[in-house]
Coordinates of N, CA and C in Angstrom, one line a residue:
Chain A
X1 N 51.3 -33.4 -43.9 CA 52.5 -32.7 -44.0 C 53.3 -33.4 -45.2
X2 N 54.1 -32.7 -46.1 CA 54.5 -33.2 -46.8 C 56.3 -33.9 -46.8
X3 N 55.9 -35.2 -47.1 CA 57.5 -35.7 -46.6 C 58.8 -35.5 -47.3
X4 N 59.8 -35.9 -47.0 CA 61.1 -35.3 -47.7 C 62.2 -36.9 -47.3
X5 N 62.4 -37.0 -48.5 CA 63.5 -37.9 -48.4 C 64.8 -37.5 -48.8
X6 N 65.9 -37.9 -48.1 CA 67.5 -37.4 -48.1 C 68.7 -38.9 -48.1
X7 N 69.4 -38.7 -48.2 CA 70.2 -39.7 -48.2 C 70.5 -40.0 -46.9
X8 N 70.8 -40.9 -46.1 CA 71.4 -41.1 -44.5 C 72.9 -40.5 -44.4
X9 N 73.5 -40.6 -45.4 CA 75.0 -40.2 -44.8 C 75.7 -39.7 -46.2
X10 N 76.7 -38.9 -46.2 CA 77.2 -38.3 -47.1 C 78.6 -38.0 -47.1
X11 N 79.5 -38.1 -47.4 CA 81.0 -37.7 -47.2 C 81.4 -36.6 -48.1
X12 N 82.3 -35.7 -47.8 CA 82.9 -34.7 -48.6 C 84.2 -34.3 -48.0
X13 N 85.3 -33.6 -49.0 CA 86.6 -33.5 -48.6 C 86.5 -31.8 -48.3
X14 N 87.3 -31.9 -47.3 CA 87.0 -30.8 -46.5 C 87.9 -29.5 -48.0
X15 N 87.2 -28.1 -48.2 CA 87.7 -27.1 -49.3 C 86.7 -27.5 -50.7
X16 N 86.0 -28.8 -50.6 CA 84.6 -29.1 -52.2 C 83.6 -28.5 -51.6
X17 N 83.0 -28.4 -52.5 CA 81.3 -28.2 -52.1 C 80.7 -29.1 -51.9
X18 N 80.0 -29.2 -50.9 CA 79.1 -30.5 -50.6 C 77.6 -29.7 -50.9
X19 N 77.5 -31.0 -52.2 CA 75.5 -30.9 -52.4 C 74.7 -31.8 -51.9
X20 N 73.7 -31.6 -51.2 CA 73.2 -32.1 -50.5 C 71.3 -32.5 -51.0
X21 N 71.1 -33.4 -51.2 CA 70.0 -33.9 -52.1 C 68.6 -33.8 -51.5
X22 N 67.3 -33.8 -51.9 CA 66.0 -33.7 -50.8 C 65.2 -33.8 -52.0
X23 N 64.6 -34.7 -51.5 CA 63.1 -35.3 -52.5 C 62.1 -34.4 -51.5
X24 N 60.7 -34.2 -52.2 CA 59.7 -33.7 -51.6 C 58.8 -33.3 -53.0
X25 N 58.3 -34.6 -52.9 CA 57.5 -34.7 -54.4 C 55.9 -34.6 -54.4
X26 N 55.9 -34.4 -52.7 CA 54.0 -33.8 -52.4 C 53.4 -32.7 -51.8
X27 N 55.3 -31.6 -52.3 CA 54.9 -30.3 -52.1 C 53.7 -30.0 -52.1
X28 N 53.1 -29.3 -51.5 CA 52.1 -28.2 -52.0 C 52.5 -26.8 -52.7
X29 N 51.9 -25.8 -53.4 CA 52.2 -24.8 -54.3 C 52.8 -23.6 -53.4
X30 N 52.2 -23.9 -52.0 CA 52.6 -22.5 -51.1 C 53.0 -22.6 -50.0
X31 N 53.9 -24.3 -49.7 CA 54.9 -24.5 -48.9 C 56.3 -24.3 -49.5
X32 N 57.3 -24.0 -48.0 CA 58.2 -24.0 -47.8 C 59.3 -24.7 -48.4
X33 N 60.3 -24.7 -48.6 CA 61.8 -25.3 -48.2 C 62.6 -24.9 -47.0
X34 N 62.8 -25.8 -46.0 CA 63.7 -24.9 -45.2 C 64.8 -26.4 -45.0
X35 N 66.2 -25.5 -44.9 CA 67.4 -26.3 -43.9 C 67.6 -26.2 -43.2
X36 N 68.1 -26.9 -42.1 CA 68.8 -26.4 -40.9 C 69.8 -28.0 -40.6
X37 N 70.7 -27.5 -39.7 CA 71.5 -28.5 -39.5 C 71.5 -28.8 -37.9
X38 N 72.2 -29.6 -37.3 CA 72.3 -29.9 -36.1 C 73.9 -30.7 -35.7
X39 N 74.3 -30.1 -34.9 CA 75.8 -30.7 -34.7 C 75.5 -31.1 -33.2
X40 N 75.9 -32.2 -33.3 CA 75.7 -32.9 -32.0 C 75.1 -32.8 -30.7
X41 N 74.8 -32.8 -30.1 CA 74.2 -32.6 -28.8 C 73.7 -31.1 -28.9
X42 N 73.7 -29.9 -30.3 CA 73.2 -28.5 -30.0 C 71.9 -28.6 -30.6
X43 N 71.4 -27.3 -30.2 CA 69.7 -26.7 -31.0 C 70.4 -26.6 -32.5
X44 N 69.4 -27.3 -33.7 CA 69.2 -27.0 -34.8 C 69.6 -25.8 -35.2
X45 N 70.1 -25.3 -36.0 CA 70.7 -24.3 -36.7 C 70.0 -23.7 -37.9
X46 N 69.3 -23.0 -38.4 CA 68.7 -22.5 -39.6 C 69.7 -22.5 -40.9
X47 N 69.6 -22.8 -41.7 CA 70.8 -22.5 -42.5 C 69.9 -21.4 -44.0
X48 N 68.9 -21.5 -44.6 CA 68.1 -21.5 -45.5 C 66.8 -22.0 -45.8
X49 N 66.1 -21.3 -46.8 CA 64.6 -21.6 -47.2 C 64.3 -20.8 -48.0
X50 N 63.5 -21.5 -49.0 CA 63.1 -21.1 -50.1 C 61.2 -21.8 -50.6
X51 N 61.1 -20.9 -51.8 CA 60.0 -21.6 -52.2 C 59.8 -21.9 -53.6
X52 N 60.2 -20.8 -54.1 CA 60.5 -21.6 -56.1 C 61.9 -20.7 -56.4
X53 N 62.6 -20.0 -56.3 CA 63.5 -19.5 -56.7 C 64.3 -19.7 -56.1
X54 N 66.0 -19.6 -56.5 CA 66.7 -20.2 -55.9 C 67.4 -19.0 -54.8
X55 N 68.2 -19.3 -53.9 CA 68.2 -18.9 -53.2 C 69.7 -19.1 -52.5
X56 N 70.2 -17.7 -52.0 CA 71.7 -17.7 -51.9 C 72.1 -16.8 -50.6
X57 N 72.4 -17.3 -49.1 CA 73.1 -16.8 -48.4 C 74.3 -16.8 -48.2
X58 N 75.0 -16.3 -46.8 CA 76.2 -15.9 -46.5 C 76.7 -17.7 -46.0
X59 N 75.8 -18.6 -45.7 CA 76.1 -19.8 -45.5 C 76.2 -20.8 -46.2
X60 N 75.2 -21.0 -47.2 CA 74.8 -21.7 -48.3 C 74.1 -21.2 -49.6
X61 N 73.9 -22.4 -50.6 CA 72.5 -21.8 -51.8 C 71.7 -23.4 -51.6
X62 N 70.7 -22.7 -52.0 CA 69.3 -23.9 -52.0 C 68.9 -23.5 -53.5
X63 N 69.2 -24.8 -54.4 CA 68.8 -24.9 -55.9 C 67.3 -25.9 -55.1
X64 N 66.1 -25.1 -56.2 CA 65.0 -26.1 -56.1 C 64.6 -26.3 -57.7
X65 N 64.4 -27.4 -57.8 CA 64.2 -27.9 -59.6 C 62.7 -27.0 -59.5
X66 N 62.2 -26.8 -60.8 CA 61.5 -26.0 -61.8 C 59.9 -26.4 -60.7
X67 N 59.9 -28.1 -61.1 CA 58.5 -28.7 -60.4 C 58.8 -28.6 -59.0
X68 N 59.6 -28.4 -58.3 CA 59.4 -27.9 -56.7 C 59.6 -29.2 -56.1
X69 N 59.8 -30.6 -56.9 CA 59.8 -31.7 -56.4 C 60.7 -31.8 -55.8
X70 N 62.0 -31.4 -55.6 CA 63.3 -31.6 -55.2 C 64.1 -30.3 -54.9
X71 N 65.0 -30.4 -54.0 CA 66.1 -29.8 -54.1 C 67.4 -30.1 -53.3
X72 N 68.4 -29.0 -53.3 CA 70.0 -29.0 -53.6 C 70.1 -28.2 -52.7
X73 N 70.8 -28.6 -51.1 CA 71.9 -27.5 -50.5 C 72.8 -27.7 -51.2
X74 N 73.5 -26.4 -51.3 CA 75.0 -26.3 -51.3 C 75.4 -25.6 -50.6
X75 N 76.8 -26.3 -49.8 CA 77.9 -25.5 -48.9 C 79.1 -25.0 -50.1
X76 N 79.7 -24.2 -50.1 CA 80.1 -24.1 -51.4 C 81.8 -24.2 -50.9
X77 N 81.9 -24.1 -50.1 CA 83.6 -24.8 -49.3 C 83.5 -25.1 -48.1
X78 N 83.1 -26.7 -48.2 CA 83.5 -27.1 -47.0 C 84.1 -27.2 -45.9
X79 N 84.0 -27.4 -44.8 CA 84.9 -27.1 -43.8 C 84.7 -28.3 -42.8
X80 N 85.6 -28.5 -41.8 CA 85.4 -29.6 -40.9 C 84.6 -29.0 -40.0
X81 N 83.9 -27.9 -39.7 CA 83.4 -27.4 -38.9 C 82.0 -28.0 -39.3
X82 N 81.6 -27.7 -41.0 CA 80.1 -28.0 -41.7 C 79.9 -29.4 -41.2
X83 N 80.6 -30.5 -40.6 CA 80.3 -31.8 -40.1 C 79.2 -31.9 -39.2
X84 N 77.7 -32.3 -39.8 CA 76.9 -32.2 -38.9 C 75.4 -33.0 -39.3
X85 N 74.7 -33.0 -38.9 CA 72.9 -33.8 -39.7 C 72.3 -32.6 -40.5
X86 N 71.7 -32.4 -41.6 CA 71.5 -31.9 -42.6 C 70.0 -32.0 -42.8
X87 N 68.7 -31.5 -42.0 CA 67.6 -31.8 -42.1 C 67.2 -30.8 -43.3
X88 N 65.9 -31.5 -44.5 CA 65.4 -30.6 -45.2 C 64.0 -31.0 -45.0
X89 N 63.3 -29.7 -44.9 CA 62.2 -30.0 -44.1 C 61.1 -29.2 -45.2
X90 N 59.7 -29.3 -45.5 CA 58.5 -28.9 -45.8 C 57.7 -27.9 -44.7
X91 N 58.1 -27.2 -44.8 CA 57.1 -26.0 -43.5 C 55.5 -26.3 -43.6
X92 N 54.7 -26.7 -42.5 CA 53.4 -26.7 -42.8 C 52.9 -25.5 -42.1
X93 N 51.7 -25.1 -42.6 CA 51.4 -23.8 -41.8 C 50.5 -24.8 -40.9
X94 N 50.0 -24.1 -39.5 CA 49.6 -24.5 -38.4 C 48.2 -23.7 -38.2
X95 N 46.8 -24.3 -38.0 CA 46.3 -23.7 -37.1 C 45.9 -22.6 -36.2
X96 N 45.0 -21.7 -36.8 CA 45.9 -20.2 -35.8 C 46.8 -19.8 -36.0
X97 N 47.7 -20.1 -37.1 CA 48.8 -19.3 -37.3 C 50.0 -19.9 -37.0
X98 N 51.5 -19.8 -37.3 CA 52.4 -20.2 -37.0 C 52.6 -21.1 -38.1
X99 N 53.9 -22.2 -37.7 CA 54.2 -23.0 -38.6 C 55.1 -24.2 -37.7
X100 N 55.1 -25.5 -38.3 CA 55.5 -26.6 -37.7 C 56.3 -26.9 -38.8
X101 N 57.8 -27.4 -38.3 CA 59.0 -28.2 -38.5 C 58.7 -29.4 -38.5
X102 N 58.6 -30.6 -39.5 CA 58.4 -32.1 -39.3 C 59.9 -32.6 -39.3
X103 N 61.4 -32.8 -38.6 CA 61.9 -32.7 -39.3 C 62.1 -34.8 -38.8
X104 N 62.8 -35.3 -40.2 CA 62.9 -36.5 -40.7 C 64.2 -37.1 -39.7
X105 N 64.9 -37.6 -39.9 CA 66.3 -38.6 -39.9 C 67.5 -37.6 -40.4
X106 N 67.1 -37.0 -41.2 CA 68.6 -35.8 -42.2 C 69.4 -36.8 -42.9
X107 N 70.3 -36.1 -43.4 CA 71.9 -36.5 -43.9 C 72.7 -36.5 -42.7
X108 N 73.9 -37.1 -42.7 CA 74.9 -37.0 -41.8 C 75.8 -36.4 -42.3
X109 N 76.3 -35.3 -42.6 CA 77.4 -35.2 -43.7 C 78.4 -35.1 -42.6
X110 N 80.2 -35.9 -43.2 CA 80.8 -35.8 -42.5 C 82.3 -35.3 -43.3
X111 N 82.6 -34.3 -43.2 CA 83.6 -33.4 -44.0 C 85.2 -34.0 -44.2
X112 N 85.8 -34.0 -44.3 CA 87.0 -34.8 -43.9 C 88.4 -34.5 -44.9
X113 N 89.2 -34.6 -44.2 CA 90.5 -33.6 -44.5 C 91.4 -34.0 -45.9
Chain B
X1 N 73.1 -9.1 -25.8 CA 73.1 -10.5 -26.9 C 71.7 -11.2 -27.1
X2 N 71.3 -11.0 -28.4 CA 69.7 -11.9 -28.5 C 69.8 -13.3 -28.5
X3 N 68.7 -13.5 -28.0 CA 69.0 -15.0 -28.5 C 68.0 -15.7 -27.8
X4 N 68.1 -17.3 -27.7 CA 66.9 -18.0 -26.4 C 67.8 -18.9 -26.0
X5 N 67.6 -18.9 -24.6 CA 68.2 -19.5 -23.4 C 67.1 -20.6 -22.5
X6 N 68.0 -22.0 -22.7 CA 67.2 -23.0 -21.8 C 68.3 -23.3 -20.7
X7 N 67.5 -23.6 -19.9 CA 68.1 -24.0 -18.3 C 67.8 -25.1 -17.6
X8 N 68.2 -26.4 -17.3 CA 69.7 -26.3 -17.3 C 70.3 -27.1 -18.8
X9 N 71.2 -27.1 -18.8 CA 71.4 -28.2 -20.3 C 71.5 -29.5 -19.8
X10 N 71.7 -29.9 -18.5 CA 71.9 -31.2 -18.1 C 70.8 -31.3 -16.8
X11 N 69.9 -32.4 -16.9 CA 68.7 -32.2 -15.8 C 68.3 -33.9 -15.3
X12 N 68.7 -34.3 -14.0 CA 68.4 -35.4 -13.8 C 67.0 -35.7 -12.7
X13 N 66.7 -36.6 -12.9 CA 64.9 -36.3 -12.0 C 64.6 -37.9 -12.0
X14 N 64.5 -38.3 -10.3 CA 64.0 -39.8 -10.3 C 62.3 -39.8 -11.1
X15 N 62.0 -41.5 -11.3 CA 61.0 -41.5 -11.9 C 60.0 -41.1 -10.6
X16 N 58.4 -40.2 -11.8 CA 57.5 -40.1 -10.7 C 57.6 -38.6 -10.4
X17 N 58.3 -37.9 -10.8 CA 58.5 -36.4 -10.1 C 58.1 -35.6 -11.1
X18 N 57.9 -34.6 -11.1 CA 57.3 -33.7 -12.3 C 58.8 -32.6 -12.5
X19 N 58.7 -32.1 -13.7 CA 59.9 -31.8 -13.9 C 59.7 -30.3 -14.8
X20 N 60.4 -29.0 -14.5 CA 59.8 -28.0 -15.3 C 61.5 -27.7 -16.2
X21 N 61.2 -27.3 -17.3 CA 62.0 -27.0 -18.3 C 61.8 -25.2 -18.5
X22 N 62.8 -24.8 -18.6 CA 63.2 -23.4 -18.9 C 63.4 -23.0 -20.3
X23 N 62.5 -22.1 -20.5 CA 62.8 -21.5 -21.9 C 62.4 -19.8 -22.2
X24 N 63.5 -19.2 -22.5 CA 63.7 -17.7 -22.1 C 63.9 -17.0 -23.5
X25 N 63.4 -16.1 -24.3 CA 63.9 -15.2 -25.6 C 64.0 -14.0 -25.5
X26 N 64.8 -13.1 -25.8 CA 64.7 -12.0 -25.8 C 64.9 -11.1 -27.2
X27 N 64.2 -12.0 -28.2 CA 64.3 -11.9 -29.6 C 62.8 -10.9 -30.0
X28 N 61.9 -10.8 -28.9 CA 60.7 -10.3 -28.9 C 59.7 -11.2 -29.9
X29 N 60.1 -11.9 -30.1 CA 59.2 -13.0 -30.9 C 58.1 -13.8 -30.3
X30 N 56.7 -13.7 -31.3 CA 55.5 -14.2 -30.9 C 55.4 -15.5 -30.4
X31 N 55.9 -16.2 -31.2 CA 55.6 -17.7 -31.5 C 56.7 -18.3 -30.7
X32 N 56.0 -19.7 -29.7 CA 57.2 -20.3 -29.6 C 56.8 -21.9 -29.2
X33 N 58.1 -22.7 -29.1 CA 57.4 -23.8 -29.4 C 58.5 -25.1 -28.9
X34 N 58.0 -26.2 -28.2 CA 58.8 -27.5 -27.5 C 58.7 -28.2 -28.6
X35 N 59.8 -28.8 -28.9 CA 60.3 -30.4 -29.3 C 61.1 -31.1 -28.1
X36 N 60.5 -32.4 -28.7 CA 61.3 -33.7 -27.9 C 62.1 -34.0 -29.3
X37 N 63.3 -34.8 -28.9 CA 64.5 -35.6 -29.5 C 64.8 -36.7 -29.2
X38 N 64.8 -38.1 -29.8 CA 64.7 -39.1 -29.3 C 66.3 -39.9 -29.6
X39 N 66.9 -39.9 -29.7 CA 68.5 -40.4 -30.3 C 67.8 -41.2 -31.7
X40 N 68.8 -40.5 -32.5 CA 69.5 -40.6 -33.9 C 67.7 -40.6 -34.6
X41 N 66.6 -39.5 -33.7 CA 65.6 -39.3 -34.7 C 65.4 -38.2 -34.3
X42 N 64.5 -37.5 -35.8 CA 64.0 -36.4 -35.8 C 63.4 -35.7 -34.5
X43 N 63.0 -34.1 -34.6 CA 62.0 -33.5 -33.7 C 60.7 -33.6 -34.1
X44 N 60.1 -33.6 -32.8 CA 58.6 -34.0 -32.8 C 58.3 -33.2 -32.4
X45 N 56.9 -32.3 -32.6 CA 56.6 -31.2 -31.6 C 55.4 -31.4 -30.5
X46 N 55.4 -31.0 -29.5 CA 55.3 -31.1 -27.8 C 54.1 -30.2 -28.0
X47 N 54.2 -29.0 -28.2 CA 53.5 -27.6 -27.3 C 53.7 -26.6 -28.6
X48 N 53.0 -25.5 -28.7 CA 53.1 -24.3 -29.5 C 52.5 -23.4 -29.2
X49 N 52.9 -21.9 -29.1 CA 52.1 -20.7 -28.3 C 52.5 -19.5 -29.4
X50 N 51.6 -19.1 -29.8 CA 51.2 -18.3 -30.8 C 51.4 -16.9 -30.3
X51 N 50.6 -16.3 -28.9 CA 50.3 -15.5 -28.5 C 50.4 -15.7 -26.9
X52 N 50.9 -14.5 -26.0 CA 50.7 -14.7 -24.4 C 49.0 -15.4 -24.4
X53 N 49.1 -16.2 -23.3 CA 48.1 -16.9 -22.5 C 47.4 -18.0 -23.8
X54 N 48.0 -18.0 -24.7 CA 47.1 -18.8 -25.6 C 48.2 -19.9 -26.5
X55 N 47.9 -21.3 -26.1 CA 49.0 -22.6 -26.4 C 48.1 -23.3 -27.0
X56 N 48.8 -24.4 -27.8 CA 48.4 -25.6 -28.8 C 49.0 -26.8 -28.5
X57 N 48.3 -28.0 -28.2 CA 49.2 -29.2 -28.4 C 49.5 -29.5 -30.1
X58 N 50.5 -29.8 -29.8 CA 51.5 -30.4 -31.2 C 51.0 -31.9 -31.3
X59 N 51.8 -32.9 -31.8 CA 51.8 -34.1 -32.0 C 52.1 -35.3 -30.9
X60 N 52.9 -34.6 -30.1 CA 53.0 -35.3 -28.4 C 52.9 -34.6 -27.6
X61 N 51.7 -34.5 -27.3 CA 51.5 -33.6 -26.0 C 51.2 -34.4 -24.6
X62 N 50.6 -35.1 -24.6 CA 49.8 -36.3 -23.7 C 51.5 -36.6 -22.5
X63 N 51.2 -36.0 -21.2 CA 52.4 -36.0 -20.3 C 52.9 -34.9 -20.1
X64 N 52.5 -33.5 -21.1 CA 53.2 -32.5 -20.8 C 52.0 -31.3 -20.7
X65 N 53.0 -30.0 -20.2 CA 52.2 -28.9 -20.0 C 52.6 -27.9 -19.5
X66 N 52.1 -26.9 -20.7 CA 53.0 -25.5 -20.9 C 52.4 -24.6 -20.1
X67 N 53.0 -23.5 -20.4 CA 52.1 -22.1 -19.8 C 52.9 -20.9 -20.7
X68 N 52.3 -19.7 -20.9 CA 52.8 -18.9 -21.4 C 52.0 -17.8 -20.7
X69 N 52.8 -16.9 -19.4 CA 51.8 -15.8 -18.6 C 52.8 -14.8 -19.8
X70 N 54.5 -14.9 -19.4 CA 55.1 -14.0 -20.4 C 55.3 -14.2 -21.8
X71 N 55.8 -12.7 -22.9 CA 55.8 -13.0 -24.7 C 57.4 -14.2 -24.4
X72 N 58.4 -13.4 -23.4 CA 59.6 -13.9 -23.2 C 59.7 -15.6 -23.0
X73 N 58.6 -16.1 -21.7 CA 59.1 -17.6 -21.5 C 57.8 -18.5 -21.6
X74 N 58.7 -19.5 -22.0 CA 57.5 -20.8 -22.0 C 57.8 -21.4 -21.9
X75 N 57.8 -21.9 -20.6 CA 58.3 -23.1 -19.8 C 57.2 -24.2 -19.4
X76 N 58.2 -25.7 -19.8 CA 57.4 -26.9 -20.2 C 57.6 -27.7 -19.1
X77 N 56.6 -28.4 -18.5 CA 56.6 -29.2 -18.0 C 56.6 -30.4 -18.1
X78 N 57.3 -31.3 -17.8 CA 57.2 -33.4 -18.1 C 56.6 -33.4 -16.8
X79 N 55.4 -34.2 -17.0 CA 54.9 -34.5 -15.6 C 54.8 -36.2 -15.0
X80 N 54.6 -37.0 -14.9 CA 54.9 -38.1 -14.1 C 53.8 -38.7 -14.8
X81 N 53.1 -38.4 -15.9 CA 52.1 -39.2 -16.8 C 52.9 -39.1 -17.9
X82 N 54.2 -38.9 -18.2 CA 54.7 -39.0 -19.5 C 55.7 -40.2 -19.7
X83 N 55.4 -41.2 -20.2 CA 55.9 -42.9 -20.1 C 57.2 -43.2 -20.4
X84 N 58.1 -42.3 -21.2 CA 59.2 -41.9 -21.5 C 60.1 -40.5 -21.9
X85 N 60.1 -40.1 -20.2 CA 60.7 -38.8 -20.3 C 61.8 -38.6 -20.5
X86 N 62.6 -39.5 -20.6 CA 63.9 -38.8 -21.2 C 64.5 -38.8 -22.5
X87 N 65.1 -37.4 -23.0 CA 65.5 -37.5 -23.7 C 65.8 -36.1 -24.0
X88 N 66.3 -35.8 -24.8 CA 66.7 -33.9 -25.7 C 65.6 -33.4 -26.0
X89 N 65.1 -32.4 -24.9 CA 64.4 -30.9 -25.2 C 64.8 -29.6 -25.9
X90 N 64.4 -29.5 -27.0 CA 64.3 -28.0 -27.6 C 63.5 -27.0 -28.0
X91 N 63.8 -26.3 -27.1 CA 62.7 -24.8 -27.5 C 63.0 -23.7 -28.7
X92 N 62.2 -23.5 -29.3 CA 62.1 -22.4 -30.6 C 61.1 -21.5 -30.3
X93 N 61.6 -20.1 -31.2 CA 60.5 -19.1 -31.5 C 60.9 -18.4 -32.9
X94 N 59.4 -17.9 -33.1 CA 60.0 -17.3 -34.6 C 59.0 -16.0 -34.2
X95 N 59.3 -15.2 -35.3 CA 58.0 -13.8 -35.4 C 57.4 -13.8 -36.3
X96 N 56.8 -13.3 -36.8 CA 55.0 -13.3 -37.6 C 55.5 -12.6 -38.6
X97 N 56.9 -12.0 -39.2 CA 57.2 -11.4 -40.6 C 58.1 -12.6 -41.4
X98 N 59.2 -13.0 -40.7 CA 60.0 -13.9 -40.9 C 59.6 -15.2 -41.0
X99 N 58.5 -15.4 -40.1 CA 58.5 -16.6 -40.1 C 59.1 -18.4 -39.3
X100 N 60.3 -17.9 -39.2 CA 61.8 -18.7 -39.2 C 61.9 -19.0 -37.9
X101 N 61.5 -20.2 -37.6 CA 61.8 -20.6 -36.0 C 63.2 -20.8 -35.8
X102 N 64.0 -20.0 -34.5 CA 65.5 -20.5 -34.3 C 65.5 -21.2 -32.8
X103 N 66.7 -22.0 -32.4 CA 66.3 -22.9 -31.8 C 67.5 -22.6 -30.4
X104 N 66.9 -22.8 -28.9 CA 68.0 -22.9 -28.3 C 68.5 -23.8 -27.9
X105 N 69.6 -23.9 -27.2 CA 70.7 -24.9 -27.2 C 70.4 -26.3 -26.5
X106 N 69.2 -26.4 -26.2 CA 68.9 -28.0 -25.6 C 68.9 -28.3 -24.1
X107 N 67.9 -29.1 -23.7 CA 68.3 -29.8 -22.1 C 68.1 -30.9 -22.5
X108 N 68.8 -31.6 -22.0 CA 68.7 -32.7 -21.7 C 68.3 -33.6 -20.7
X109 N 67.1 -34.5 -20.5 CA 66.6 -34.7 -19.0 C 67.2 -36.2 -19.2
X110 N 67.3 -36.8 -18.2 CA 67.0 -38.5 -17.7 C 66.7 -38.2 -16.8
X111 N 65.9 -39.1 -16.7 CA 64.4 -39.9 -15.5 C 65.5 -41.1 -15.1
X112 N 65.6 -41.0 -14.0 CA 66.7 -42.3 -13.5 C 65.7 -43.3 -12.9

């Protein structure tokens, strides 16, 4: 599986955009990007995924550089609500089909007023 | 309202007992799938079911054991060969166009 490195903790003032950083320099060509977040004691949250082009929902955008080595959430106005662990994960396909989540330690991003 | 539903979110069980975990979708989605949570680390995956009556062990399986008779539930079992049962359970499913595993809201067990 291919690993993903992130910062442990992150601050941002609640109304900036918070960018959010992710190494993953042993992509493979036809894996994933995926985000998801986790706020305390809930189920993971999906936020975005991508695979070479960038990519823009109603929640966030996922910048991935050219070589796939890296990429960039962005929350584009933060909120104290976005306070939460920031997993960026490598989708592997599975066996028979499906797909497995490795997910790491995350970011901690914690928003603040 | 779609979604997936685990039961109960708070689950206490002396050591030694076998213990079943609830996991319910009504997203009609194929795929579904256990993680364990260990405090301030990542998910690990437990179990994975592709298809009714047909399951995969993940990367920690050894102590546990699923079943899948319905597409709707797959409910996991921690059985009394699992050396450290407590901790934050999460169930996911995704479907076979999307892709996109979503997750429900967690149980929590301790083994007292």
């Amino acid at each position: 599986d291919a690993k993903t490195t992130q910062p442990p903790s992150m601050d941002c003032a609640e109304g900036r955009a918070a960018n959010l950083p992710c190494n993953h320099s042993t992509i493979s060509g036809n894996e994933y990007v995926y985000w998801y977040r986790q706020i305390h004691s809930q189920g993971p949250q999906y936020i975005i995924h991508g695979l070479k082009n960038n990519e823009t929902n109603e929640m966030a955008s996922l910048i991935i550089t050219e070589d796939r080595k890296s990429s960039t959430l962005i929350l584009p106005h933060a909120t104290l609500r976005d306070t939460a662990v920031y997993y960026c994960i490598v989708r592997a396909i599975l066996t028979g089909g499906g797909n497995k989540l490795t997910f790491g330690t995350g970011t901690q991003l914690k928003v603040e007023l | 309202d779609g979604g997936i539903t685990q039961s109960p979110k708070y689950l206490f069980r002396k050591e030694g007992q076998n213990v079943t975990l609830s996991c319910e979708q009504n997203l009609n989605h194929d795929a579904m799938y256990w993680y364990r949570q260990d405090p301030g680390q990542g998910l690990r995956l437990i179990y994975y079911s592709q298809i009714v009556n047909d399951f995969q062990k993940g990367d920690i399986a050894e102590g546990y054991s699923v079943s899948r008779e319905k597409k709707e539930s797959f409910p996991l079992t921690v059985t009394s060969a699992q050396k450290n049962p407590t901790a934050f359970y999460l169930c996911a499913s995704s479907d076979r166009v999307r892709d996109t595993q979503y997750f429900g809201p967690g149980t929590r067990l301790t083994v007292l």
